[in-house]
């Protein structure tokens, strides 16, 4: 026999608990979101990918990737056993394994002692550890230089500041 | 690609001033010297040094490949050209005009005909104002293999000491360099205390 009263009570209790839980749930989601931002995805040693890899999190490659890796704003690490035949675009790129392809690092590219790279690098900062193998070109991007103030701006500023000086 | 083990410059090395090299590197910021060609291997301190400049360095890592070239195998200009393309990685569509070429001490070790062929090959990829920097041994004996060099931020060059074994030195003098590296001509040279003569060569 179905006790409707009991069911109603159960449902209302459940709703109350859900309402109570809601902020908690949000917190969990927030944590999850935060985790996603700082988390690192990994391609295991036995994994072989043929195609393009894109995403919005950091990546460590221990396996074999053939194609393009585009993780703009995030970091890519090729582990010691990683073997990549791809062009890589990322914020920071660290190579401990083997790479045949070009690298575009918005911030920095590091080739570790165990790294073996055949390709071209474009990055404002490149570090190559002694013992690393590299064949290709390295293009250091121009450092960000403070824009030269236009003469008109300078004039305007001087004319603004002059009265202050007079007042002082 | 034949990648060979690249030994880190540590332990047996000595530092020395290389005024002509640093004079050349000071020109990097000029547009015509934006592209550098390093015939040797990449090393950390040279890259660290160049990080402060706006430039593009082409690292060939091909010294062993070039040393293995023999005229017996490369008996036609085409074969020789193909061998250089493979070793240096500079293909016909390589549009970057190289302004500074760092040959280090390689000319001492190449057969003169191979050196001539190399210069002829490089002519296809260089800027009119290109400069070659090289070290020529002037002593009777020289290290058996080309050295590893690192440009240091202190304004010195570190050279790995390969003096454990030595070989006869061709001890090229200026006129011989003109012959083997034509159309490049010696513009300046400085004899170092270690018996290495530093040369700057250019076309015009």
mmCIF file of C-alpha atoms in Angstrom:
data_model
loop_
_atom_site.group_PDB
_atom_site.id
_atom_site.type_symbol
_atom_site.label_atom_id
_atom_site.label_comp_id
_atom_site.label_asym_id
_atom_site.label_seq_id
_atom_site.Cartn_x
_atom_site.Cartn_y
_atom_site.Cartn_z
ATOM 1 C CA UNK A 1 0.000 0.000 0.000
ATOM 2 C CA UNK A 2 1.306 3.429 -0.869
ATOM 3 C CA UNK A 3 1.248 5.917 1.956
ATOM 4 C CA UNK A 4 0.759 9.250 0.143
ATOM 5 C CA UNK A 5 1.302 11.204 3.343
ATOM 6 C CA UNK A 6 4.632 9.561 3.838
ATOM 7 C CA UNK A 7 5.609 10.198 0.206
ATOM 8 C CA UNK A 8 4.682 13.883 0.470
ATOM 9 C CA UNK A 9 6.737 14.172 3.650
ATOM 10 C CA UNK A 10 9.674 12.450 2.003
ATOM 11 C CA UNK A 11 9.494 14.699 -1.071
ATOM 12 C CA UNK A 12 9.266 17.878 1.003
ATOM 13 C CA UNK A 13 12.195 16.735 3.170
ATOM 14 C CA UNK A 14 14.198 15.977 0.039
ATOM 15 C CA UNK A 15 13.458 19.426 -1.407
ATOM 16 C CA UNK A 16 14.509 21.040 1.902
ATOM 17 C CA UNK A 17 17.721 19.047 1.944
ATOM 18 C CA UNK A 18 18.377 19.928 -1.693
ATOM 19 C CA UNK A 19 17.855 23.620 -0.937
ATOM 20 C CA UNK A 20 20.252 23.293 1.992
ATOM 21 C CA UNK A 21 22.721 21.418 -0.156
ATOM 22 C CA UNK A 22 22.573 23.833 -3.036
ATOM 23 C CA UNK A 23 25.188 26.301 -1.808
ATOM 24 C CA UNK A 24 27.395 23.357 -0.892
ATOM 25 C CA UNK A 25 26.949 21.969 -4.386
ATOM 26 C CA UNK A 26 27.956 25.310 -5.856
ATOM 27 C CA UNK A 27 31.073 25.243 -3.753
ATOM 28 C CA UNK A 28 31.912 21.817 -5.054
ATOM 29 C CA UNK A 29 31.433 23.060 -8.595
ATOM 30 C CA UNK A 30 33.624 26.050 -7.889
ATOM 31 C CA UNK A 31 36.320 23.791 -6.561
ATOM 32 C CA UNK A 32 35.959 21.595 -9.612
ATOM 33 C CA UNK A 33 36.283 24.616 -11.873
ATOM 34 C CA UNK A 34 39.359 25.739 -9.998
ATOM 35 C CA UNK A 35 40.768 22.267 -10.277
ATOM 36 C CA UNK A 36 40.196 22.320 -14.027
ATOM 37 C CA UNK A 37 42.176 25.519 -14.364
ATOM 38 C CA UNK A 38 45.244 24.205 -12.573
ATOM 39 C CA UNK A 39 44.905 20.513 -13.452
ATOM 40 C CA UNK A 40 47.283 18.709 -15.771
ATOM 41 C CA UNK A 41 46.042 16.283 -18.369
ATOM 42 C CA UNK A 42 48.387 13.464 -19.289
ATOM 43 C CA UNK A 43 48.852 11.349 -22.372
ATOM 44 C CA UNK A 44 50.196 8.032 -21.148
ATOM 45 C CA UNK A 45 53.215 6.169 -22.453
ATOM 46 C CA UNK A 46 51.214 3.682 -24.465
ATOM 47 C CA UNK A 47 48.834 6.226 -25.966
ATOM 48 C CA UNK A 48 49.296 7.150 -29.601
ATOM 49 C CA UNK A 49 47.431 10.145 -30.993
ATOM 50 C CA UNK A 50 47.275 11.056 -34.649
ATOM 51 C CA UNK A 51 45.547 14.413 -35.083
ATOM 52 C CA UNK A 52 45.239 17.788 -33.449
ATOM 53 C CA UNK A 53 45.227 18.262 -29.709
ATOM 54 C CA UNK A 54 43.475 21.354 -28.342
ATOM 55 C CA UNK A 55 42.210 22.305 -24.913
ATOM 56 C CA UNK A 56 42.223 24.711 -21.999
ATOM 57 C CA UNK A 57 44.397 22.936 -19.474
ATOM 58 C CA UNK A 58 48.018 21.988 -19.052
ATOM 59 C CA UNK A 59 49.236 18.825 -20.719
ATOM 60 C CA UNK A 60 52.005 16.302 -20.162
ATOM 61 C CA UNK A 61 52.799 14.004 -23.051
ATOM 62 C CA UNK A 62 54.438 10.690 -22.210
ATOM 63 C CA UNK A 63 53.165 8.946 -25.316
ATOM 64 C CA UNK A 64 53.282 9.551 -29.052
ATOM 65 C CA UNK A 65 51.531 12.483 -30.690
ATOM 66 C CA UNK A 66 51.487 13.202 -34.382
ATOM 67 C CA UNK A 67 49.693 16.343 -35.547
ATOM 68 C CA UNK A 68 49.370 19.739 -33.911
ATOM 69 C CA UNK A 69 49.171 20.668 -30.254
ATOM 70 C CA UNK A 70 47.406 23.950 -29.568
ATOM 71 C CA UNK A 71 47.033 24.849 -25.909
ATOM 72 C CA UNK A 72 47.311 28.626 -26.040
ATOM 73 C CA UNK A 73 47.595 30.118 -22.569
ATOM 74 C CA UNK A 74 48.537 26.777 -21.022
ATOM 75 C CA UNK A 75 51.637 24.692 -20.553
ATOM 76 C CA UNK A 76 52.815 21.666 -22.468
ATOM 77 C CA UNK A 77 55.460 19.249 -21.210
ATOM 78 C CA UNK A 78 56.895 16.438 -23.274
ATOM 79 C CA UNK A 79 58.019 13.822 -20.774
ATOM 80 C CA UNK A 80 61.257 11.865 -21.082
ATOM 81 C CA UNK A 81 59.510 9.033 -22.921
ATOM 82 C CA UNK A 82 57.315 11.343 -24.979
ATOM 83 C CA UNK A 83 57.735 11.361 -28.738
ATOM 84 C CA UNK A 84 56.000 14.176 -30.560
ATOM 85 C CA UNK A 85 55.884 14.976 -34.235
ATOM 86 C CA UNK A 86 53.869 18.154 -34.144
ATOM 87 C CA UNK A 87 53.917 21.900 -34.038
ATOM 88 C CA UNK A 88 53.183 23.119 -30.527
ATOM 89 C CA UNK A 89 51.588 26.380 -29.473
ATOM 90 C CA UNK A 90 51.407 27.050 -25.756
ATOM 91 C CA UNK A 91 52.368 29.460 -23.022
ATOM 92 C CA UNK A 92 55.287 27.491 -21.582
ATOM 93 C CA UNK A 93 56.749 24.478 -23.336
ATOM 94 C CA UNK A 94 59.150 22.059 -21.652
ATOM 95 C CA UNK A 95 60.791 19.276 -23.662
ATOM 96 C CA UNK A 96 62.356 16.334 -21.864
ATOM 97 C CA UNK A 97 61.679 13.831 -24.640
ATOM 98 C CA UNK A 98 61.777 13.889 -28.411
ATOM 99 C CA UNK A 99 60.160 16.526 -30.609
ATOM 100 C CA UNK A 100 60.147 16.960 -34.346
ATOM 101 C CA UNK A 101 58.263 20.155 -35.081
ATOM 102 C CA UNK A 102 58.081 23.853 -34.386
ATOM 103 C CA UNK A 103 57.373 25.435 -31.031
ATOM 104 C CA UNK A 104 55.672 28.738 -30.366
ATOM 105 C CA UNK A 105 55.955 29.559 -26.689
ATOM 106 C CA UNK A 106 54.243 32.777 -25.622
ATOM 107 C CA UNK A 107 56.324 32.953 -22.463
ATOM 108 C CA UNK A 108 59.133 30.424 -22.406
ATOM 109 C CA UNK A 109 60.538 27.310 -24.047
ATOM 110 C CA UNK A 110 62.822 24.994 -22.089
ATOM 111 C CA UNK A 111 64.724 22.065 -23.576
ATOM 112 C CA UNK A 112 65.933 19.849 -20.764
ATOM 113 C CA UNK A 113 69.154 17.835 -20.761
ATOM 114 C CA UNK A 114 67.330 14.737 -22.009
ATOM 115 C CA UNK A 115 65.481 16.696 -24.711
ATOM 116 C CA UNK A 116 65.995 16.095 -28.416
ATOM 117 C CA UNK A 117 64.468 18.717 -30.693
ATOM 118 C CA UNK A 118 64.510 19.114 -34.446
ATOM 119 C CA UNK A 119 62.517 22.189 -35.346
ATOM 120 C CA UNK A 120 62.185 25.923 -34.973
ATOM 121 C CA UNK A 121 61.418 27.871 -31.838
ATOM 122 C CA UNK A 122 59.733 31.243 -31.515
ATOM 123 C CA UNK A 123 59.643 32.524 -27.948
ATOM 124 C CA UNK A 124 60.802 35.555 -25.969
ATOM 125 C CA UNK A 125 62.771 33.305 -23.617
ATOM 126 C CA UNK A 126 64.523 30.079 -24.541
ATOM 127 C CA UNK A 127 66.518 27.905 -22.171
ATOM 128 C CA UNK A 128 68.558 24.998 -23.369
ATOM 129 C CA UNK A 129 70.180 22.762 -20.801
ATOM 130 C CA UNK A 130 73.668 21.467 -21.496
ATOM 131 C CA UNK A 131 73.521 18.075 -23.128
ATOM 132 C CA UNK A 132 70.231 18.730 -24.896
ATOM 133 C CA UNK A 133 70.128 18.092 -28.627
ATOM 134 C CA UNK A 134 68.821 20.836 -30.850
ATOM 135 C CA UNK A 135 68.829 21.426 -34.549
ATOM 136 C CA UNK A 136 66.834 24.285 -36.010
ATOM 137 C CA UNK A 137 66.356 27.965 -35.463
ATOM 138 C CA UNK A 138 65.527 30.038 -32.416
ATOM 139 C CA UNK A 139 63.792 33.350 -32.859
ATOM 140 C CA UNK A 140 63.783 35.562 -29.828
ATOM 141 C CA UNK A 141 60.800 37.815 -29.993
ATOM 142 C CA UNK A 142 61.346 41.455 -29.194
ATOM 143 C CA UNK A 143 60.945 42.216 -25.542
ATOM 144 C CA UNK A 144 58.037 44.437 -24.618
ATOM 145 C CA UNK A 145 59.401 47.922 -24.631
ATOM 146 C CA UNK A 146 57.460 50.808 -23.102
ATOM 147 C CA UNK A 147 55.810 52.628 -26.004
ATOM 148 C CA UNK A 148 57.531 55.868 -26.804
ATOM 149 C CA UNK A 149 55.253 58.728 -25.890
ATOM 150 C CA UNK A 150 54.164 60.758 -28.874
ATOM 151 C CA UNK A 151 55.435 64.332 -28.890
ATOM 152 C CA UNK A 152 51.834 65.595 -28.799
ATOM 153 C CA UNK A 153 51.109 63.555 -25.626
ATOM 154 C CA UNK A 154 54.264 64.798 -24.012
ATOM 155 C CA UNK A 155 53.365 68.372 -24.922
ATOM 156 C CA UNK A 156 49.900 67.975 -23.491
ATOM 157 C CA UNK A 157 51.320 66.557 -20.270
ATOM 158 C CA UNK A 158 53.861 69.337 -19.941
ATOM 159 C CA UNK A 159 51.240 71.980 -20.521
ATOM 160 C CA UNK A 160 49.014 70.328 -17.890
ATOM 161 C CA UNK A 161 51.787 70.076 -15.340
ATOM 162 C CA UNK A 162 53.146 73.575 -15.810
ATOM 163 C CA UNK A 163 50.289 75.436 -14.093
ATOM 164 C CA UNK A 164 50.641 73.052 -11.108
ATOM 165 C CA UNK A 165 54.298 73.969 -10.817
ATOM 166 C CA UNK A 166 53.460 77.642 -11.011
ATOM 167 C CA UNK A 167 50.853 77.242 -8.339
ATOM 168 C CA UNK A 168 53.288 75.383 -6.138
ATOM 169 C CA UNK B 1 69.210 14.083 -39.572
ATOM 170 C CA UNK B 2 72.237 12.741 -37.844
ATOM 171 C CA UNK B 3 72.239 13.961 -34.314
ATOM 172 C CA UNK B 4 75.355 13.261 -32.403
ATOM 173 C CA UNK B 5 75.917 13.369 -28.718
ATOM 174 C CA UNK B 6 76.427 16.929 -27.669
ATOM 175 C CA UNK B 7 78.817 17.125 -24.782
ATOM 176 C CA UNK B 8 78.195 19.861 -22.263
ATOM 177 C CA UNK B 9 80.973 22.390 -21.912
ATOM 178 C CA UNK B 10 82.214 21.669 -18.425
ATOM 179 C CA UNK B 11 85.391 20.605 -16.717
ATOM 180 C CA UNK B 12 88.209 20.993 -19.229
ATOM 181 C CA UNK B 13 87.494 24.336 -20.749
ATOM 182 C CA UNK B 14 89.133 27.653 -20.711
ATOM 183 C CA UNK B 15 87.809 31.121 -21.232
ATOM 184 C CA UNK B 16 89.315 33.796 -23.370
ATOM 185 C CA UNK B 17 88.418 37.166 -24.747
ATOM 186 C CA UNK B 18 87.230 37.198 -28.326
ATOM 187 C CA UNK B 19 87.018 40.877 -29.259
ATOM 188 C CA UNK B 20 86.041 40.354 -32.897
ATOM 189 C CA UNK B 21 83.253 37.932 -32.046
ATOM 190 C CA UNK B 22 81.690 40.319 -29.555
ATOM 191 C CA UNK B 23 82.169 43.201 -31.958
ATOM 192 C CA UNK B 24 80.210 41.181 -34.524
ATOM 193 C CA UNK B 25 77.508 40.197 -32.067
ATOM 194 C CA UNK B 26 77.052 43.839 -31.101
ATOM 195 C CA UNK B 27 75.588 44.355 -34.581
ATOM 196 C CA UNK B 28 72.756 41.862 -34.075
ATOM 197 C CA UNK B 29 70.204 44.575 -33.486
ATOM 198 C CA UNK B 30 70.783 45.915 -36.992
ATOM 199 C CA UNK B 31 68.264 44.542 -39.479
ATOM 200 C CA UNK B 32 70.839 43.033 -41.843
ATOM 201 C CA UNK B 33 72.413 40.999 -39.036
ATOM 202 C CA UNK B 34 69.134 39.689 -37.582
ATOM 203 C CA UNK B 35 69.799 36.138 -38.813
ATOM 204 C CA UNK B 36 72.763 34.277 -37.347
ATOM 205 C CA UNK B 37 74.048 30.927 -38.458
ATOM 206 C CA UNK B 38 75.875 28.790 -35.919
ATOM 207 C CA UNK B 39 77.559 25.905 -37.624
ATOM 208 C CA UNK B 40 78.194 24.213 -34.291
ATOM 209 C CA UNK B 41 75.971 22.840 -31.583
ATOM 210 C CA UNK B 42 73.575 24.763 -29.404
ATOM 211 C CA UNK B 43 74.661 25.371 -25.868
ATOM 212 C CA UNK B 44 72.980 26.908 -22.889
ATOM 213 C CA UNK B 45 75.179 29.926 -22.309
ATOM 214 C CA UNK B 46 75.159 31.032 -25.962
ATOM 215 C CA UNK B 47 71.354 30.844 -26.020
ATOM 216 C CA UNK B 48 71.223 32.662 -22.680
ATOM 217 C CA UNK B 49 73.455 35.372 -24.143
ATOM 218 C CA UNK B 50 71.280 35.744 -27.249
ATOM 219 C CA UNK B 51 68.094 35.903 -25.189
ATOM 220 C CA UNK B 52 68.931 39.554 -24.601
ATOM 221 C CA UNK B 53 68.871 40.333 -28.318
ATOM 222 C CA UNK B 54 66.194 40.455 -30.929
ATOM 223 C CA UNK B 55 67.514 37.915 -33.396
ATOM 224 C CA UNK B 56 67.022 34.567 -35.045
ATOM 225 C CA UNK B 57 69.752 31.999 -34.704
ATOM 226 C CA UNK B 58 69.949 28.980 -36.975
ATOM 227 C CA UNK B 59 71.753 26.153 -35.247
ATOM 228 C CA UNK B 60 73.019 23.629 -37.758
ATOM 229 C CA UNK B 61 74.570 21.087 -35.390
ATOM 230 C CA UNK B 62 76.339 19.704 -38.427
ATOM 231 C CA UNK B 63 80.083 19.734 -37.751
ATOM 232 C CA UNK B 64 80.368 15.941 -37.768
ATOM 233 C CA UNK B 65 78.263 15.723 -40.913
ATOM 234 C CA UNK B 66 80.541 18.212 -42.652
ATOM 235 C CA UNK B 67 83.693 16.485 -41.468
ATOM 236 C CA UNK B 68 82.424 13.236 -42.935
ATOM 237 C CA UNK B 69 82.021 14.726 -46.405
ATOM 238 C CA UNK B 70 84.641 13.540 -48.824
ATOM 239 C CA UNK B 71 85.318 14.602 -52.357
ATOM 240 C CA UNK B 72 85.431 10.989 -53.461
ATOM 241 C CA UNK B 73 81.713 10.663 -52.679
ATOM 242 C CA UNK B 74 80.808 14.159 -53.755
ATOM 243 C CA UNK B 75 82.456 14.305 -57.113
ATOM 244 C CA UNK B 76 79.866 16.592 -58.712
ATOM 245 C CA UNK B 77 78.759 20.082 -57.625
ATOM 246 C CA UNK B 78 75.154 18.858 -57.366
ATOM 247 C CA UNK B 79 76.023 16.060 -54.975
ATOM 248 C CA UNK B 80 78.062 18.428 -52.855
ATOM 249 C CA UNK B 81 75.235 20.966 -52.817
ATOM 250 C CA UNK B 82 72.734 18.305 -51.763
ATOM 251 C CA UNK B 83 75.045 17.210 -48.968
ATOM 252 C CA UNK B 84 75.241 20.788 -47.672
ATOM 253 C CA UNK B 85 71.471 21.199 -47.841
ATOM 254 C CA UNK B 86 71.056 18.050 -45.780
ATOM 255 C CA UNK B 87 73.736 18.959 -43.264
ATOM 256 C CA UNK B 88 72.838 22.603 -42.756
ATOM 257 C CA UNK B 89 69.090 22.324 -43.216
ATOM 258 C CA UNK B 90 69.062 25.377 -45.473
ATOM 259 C CA UNK B 91 66.702 24.650 -48.315
ATOM 260 C CA UNK B 92 66.075 26.725 -51.443
ATOM 261 C CA UNK B 93 62.917 28.213 -49.924
ATOM 262 C CA UNK B 94 64.892 29.418 -46.911
ATOM 263 C CA UNK B 95 64.224 33.106 -47.438
ATOM 264 C CA UNK B 96 66.044 34.391 -44.394
ATOM 265 C CA UNK B 97 69.181 36.201 -45.432
ATOM 266 C CA UNK B 98 71.873 35.325 -42.952
ATOM 267 C CA UNK B 99 73.964 38.217 -41.672
ATOM 268 C CA UNK B 100 76.395 36.580 -39.265
ATOM 269 C CA UNK B 101 78.011 33.186 -39.785
ATOM 270 C CA UNK B 102 79.872 31.615 -36.887
ATOM 271 C CA UNK B 103 82.154 28.941 -38.299
ATOM 272 C CA UNK B 104 84.199 28.635 -35.088
ATOM 273 C CA UNK B 105 87.308 26.548 -35.869
ATOM 274 C CA UNK B 106 85.705 24.375 -38.557
ATOM 275 C CA UNK B 107 87.795 25.701 -41.514
ATOM 276 C CA UNK B 108 90.899 24.154 -39.936
ATOM 277 C CA UNK B 109 89.355 20.688 -40.224
ATOM 278 C CA UNK B 110 87.620 20.711 -43.606
ATOM 279 C CA UNK B 111 89.261 19.682 -46.832
ATOM 280 C CA UNK B 112 89.959 22.946 -48.716
ATOM 281 C CA UNK B 113 87.642 21.902 -51.570
ATOM 282 C CA UNK B 114 84.820 21.178 -49.114
ATOM 283 C CA UNK B 115 85.399 24.550 -47.470
ATOM 284 C CA UNK B 116 85.188 26.257 -50.870
ATOM 285 C CA UNK B 117 81.986 24.343 -51.617
ATOM 286 C CA UNK B 118 80.534 25.319 -48.237
ATOM 287 C CA UNK B 119 81.184 29.009 -48.827
ATOM 288 C CA UNK B 120 79.689 28.745 -52.316
ATOM 289 C CA UNK B 121 76.622 27.069 -50.824
ATOM 290 C CA UNK B 122 76.277 29.703 -48.094
ATOM 291 C CA UNK B 123 76.408 32.453 -50.715
ATOM 292 C CA UNK B 124 72.841 31.444 -51.722
ATOM 293 C CA UNK B 125 71.528 32.226 -48.254
ATOM 294 C CA UNK B 126 73.369 35.287 -47.031
ATOM 295 C CA UNK B 127 72.908 39.022 -46.889
ATOM 296 C CA UNK B 128 75.204 41.226 -49.011
ATOM 297 C CA UNK B 129 76.754 42.557 -45.811
ATOM 298 C CA UNK B 130 77.215 39.132 -44.239
ATOM 299 C CA UNK B 131 80.143 38.580 -41.913
ATOM 300 C CA UNK B 132 81.956 35.320 -41.280
ATOM 301 C CA UNK B 133 83.630 34.859 -37.930
ATOM 302 C CA UNK B 134 86.194 32.087 -37.575
ATOM 303 C CA UNK B 135 89.107 30.867 -35.482
ATOM 304 C CA UNK B 136 92.213 29.675 -37.301
ATOM 305 C CA UNK B 137 94.874 27.708 -35.434
ATOM 306 C CA UNK B 138 98.358 29.023 -36.060
ATOM 307 C CA UNK B 139 100.358 26.440 -34.143
ATOM 308 C CA UNK B 140 101.976 23.308 -35.600
ATOM 309 C CA UNK B 141 99.488 21.036 -33.877
ATOM 310 C CA UNK B 142 95.826 21.587 -33.111
ATOM 311 C CA UNK B 143 93.194 19.551 -31.210
ATOM 312 C CA UNK B 144 92.191 16.450 -33.163
ATOM 313 C CA UNK B 145 88.538 17.497 -33.333
ATOM 314 C CA UNK B 146 86.827 20.885 -33.539
ATOM 315 C CA UNK B 147 86.147 22.494 -30.188
ATOM 316 C CA UNK B 148 82.895 23.217 -28.449
ATOM 317 C CA UNK B 149 82.400 26.918 -27.935
ATOM 318 C CA UNK B 150 80.074 28.866 -25.687
ATOM 319 C CA UNK B 151 79.440 32.587 -25.714
ATOM 320 C CA UNK B 152 79.297 33.846 -22.166
ATOM 321 C CA UNK B 153 77.533 36.842 -20.728
ATOM 322 C CA UNK B 154 80.786 37.857 -19.062
ATOM 323 C CA UNK B 155 82.033 38.853 -22.527
ATOM 324 C CA UNK B 156 84.263 35.836 -22.949
ATOM 325 C CA UNK B 157 84.172 32.649 -24.980
ATOM 326 C CA UNK B 158 84.512 29.288 -23.271
ATOM 327 C CA UNK B 159 86.280 26.647 -25.323
ATOM 328 C CA UNK B 160 86.251 22.988 -24.440
ATOM 329 C CA UNK B 161 89.804 21.796 -24.206
ATOM 330 C CA UNK B 162 90.253 18.941 -26.644
ATOM 331 C CA UNK B 163 94.014 18.880 -26.339
ATOM 332 C CA UNK B 164 94.145 15.227 -25.207
ATOM 333 C CA UNK B 165 94.767 14.287 -28.806
ATOM 334 C CA UNK B 166 96.159 16.487 -31.505
ATOM 335 C CA UNK B 167 96.622 16.550 -35.237
ATOM 336 C CA UNK B 168 98.654 18.522 -37.770
ATOM 337 C CA UNK B 169 97.397 22.023 -38.281
ATOM 338 C CA UNK B 170 97.063 23.554 -41.776
ATOM 339 C CA UNK B 171 97.857 26.946 -40.162
ATOM 340 C CA UNK B 172 96.185 28.912 -42.921
ATOM 341 C CA UNK B 173 97.478 32.366 -43.514
ATOM 342 C CA UNK B 174 95.414 35.214 -44.871
ATOM 343 C CA UNK B 175 95.991 34.607 -48.587
ATOM 344 C CA UNK B 176 95.006 30.972 -48.233
ATOM 345 C CA UNK B 177 91.793 31.999 -46.506
ATOM 346 C CA UNK B 178 91.030 34.339 -49.408
ATOM 347 C CA UNK B 179 91.509 31.418 -51.757
ATOM 348 C CA UNK B 180 89.441 28.897 -49.784
ATOM 349 C CA UNK B 181 86.733 31.276 -48.662
ATOM 350 C CA UNK B 182 86.352 33.396 -51.789
ATOM 351 C CA UNK B 183 84.595 35.824 -52.355
ATOM 352 C CA UNK B 184 85.007 36.597 -48.653
ATOM 353 C CA UNK B 185 88.032 38.688 -47.743
ATOM 354 C CA UNK B 186 89.662 39.189 -44.384
ATOM 355 C CA UNK B 187 88.606 42.486 -42.840
ATOM 356 C CA UNK B 188 90.129 42.180 -39.398
ATOM 357 C CA UNK B 189 92.124 39.646 -37.431
ATOM 358 C CA UNK B 190 93.436 39.316 -33.913
ATOM 359 C CA UNK B 191 95.993 36.786 -32.740
ATOM 360 C CA UNK B 192 95.056 35.368 -29.356
ATOM 361 C CA UNK B 193 97.558 34.345 -26.719
ATOM 362 C CA UNK B 194 96.439 30.717 -27.121
ATOM 363 C CA UNK B 195 97.689 30.675 -30.726
ATOM 364 C CA UNK B 196 94.234 31.012 -32.260
ATOM 365 C CA UNK B 197 93.852 33.787 -34.776
ATOM 366 C CA UNK B 198 90.399 35.300 -34.837
ATOM 367 C CA UNK B 199 89.169 36.472 -38.254
ATOM 368 C CA UNK B 200 86.305 38.553 -39.559
ATOM 369 C CA UNK B 201 85.585 38.170 -43.243
ATOM 370 C CA UNK B 202 83.091 39.910 -45.461
ATOM 371 C CA UNK B 203 82.392 40.292 -49.166
ATOM 372 C CA UNK B 204 82.368 44.058 -49.629
#
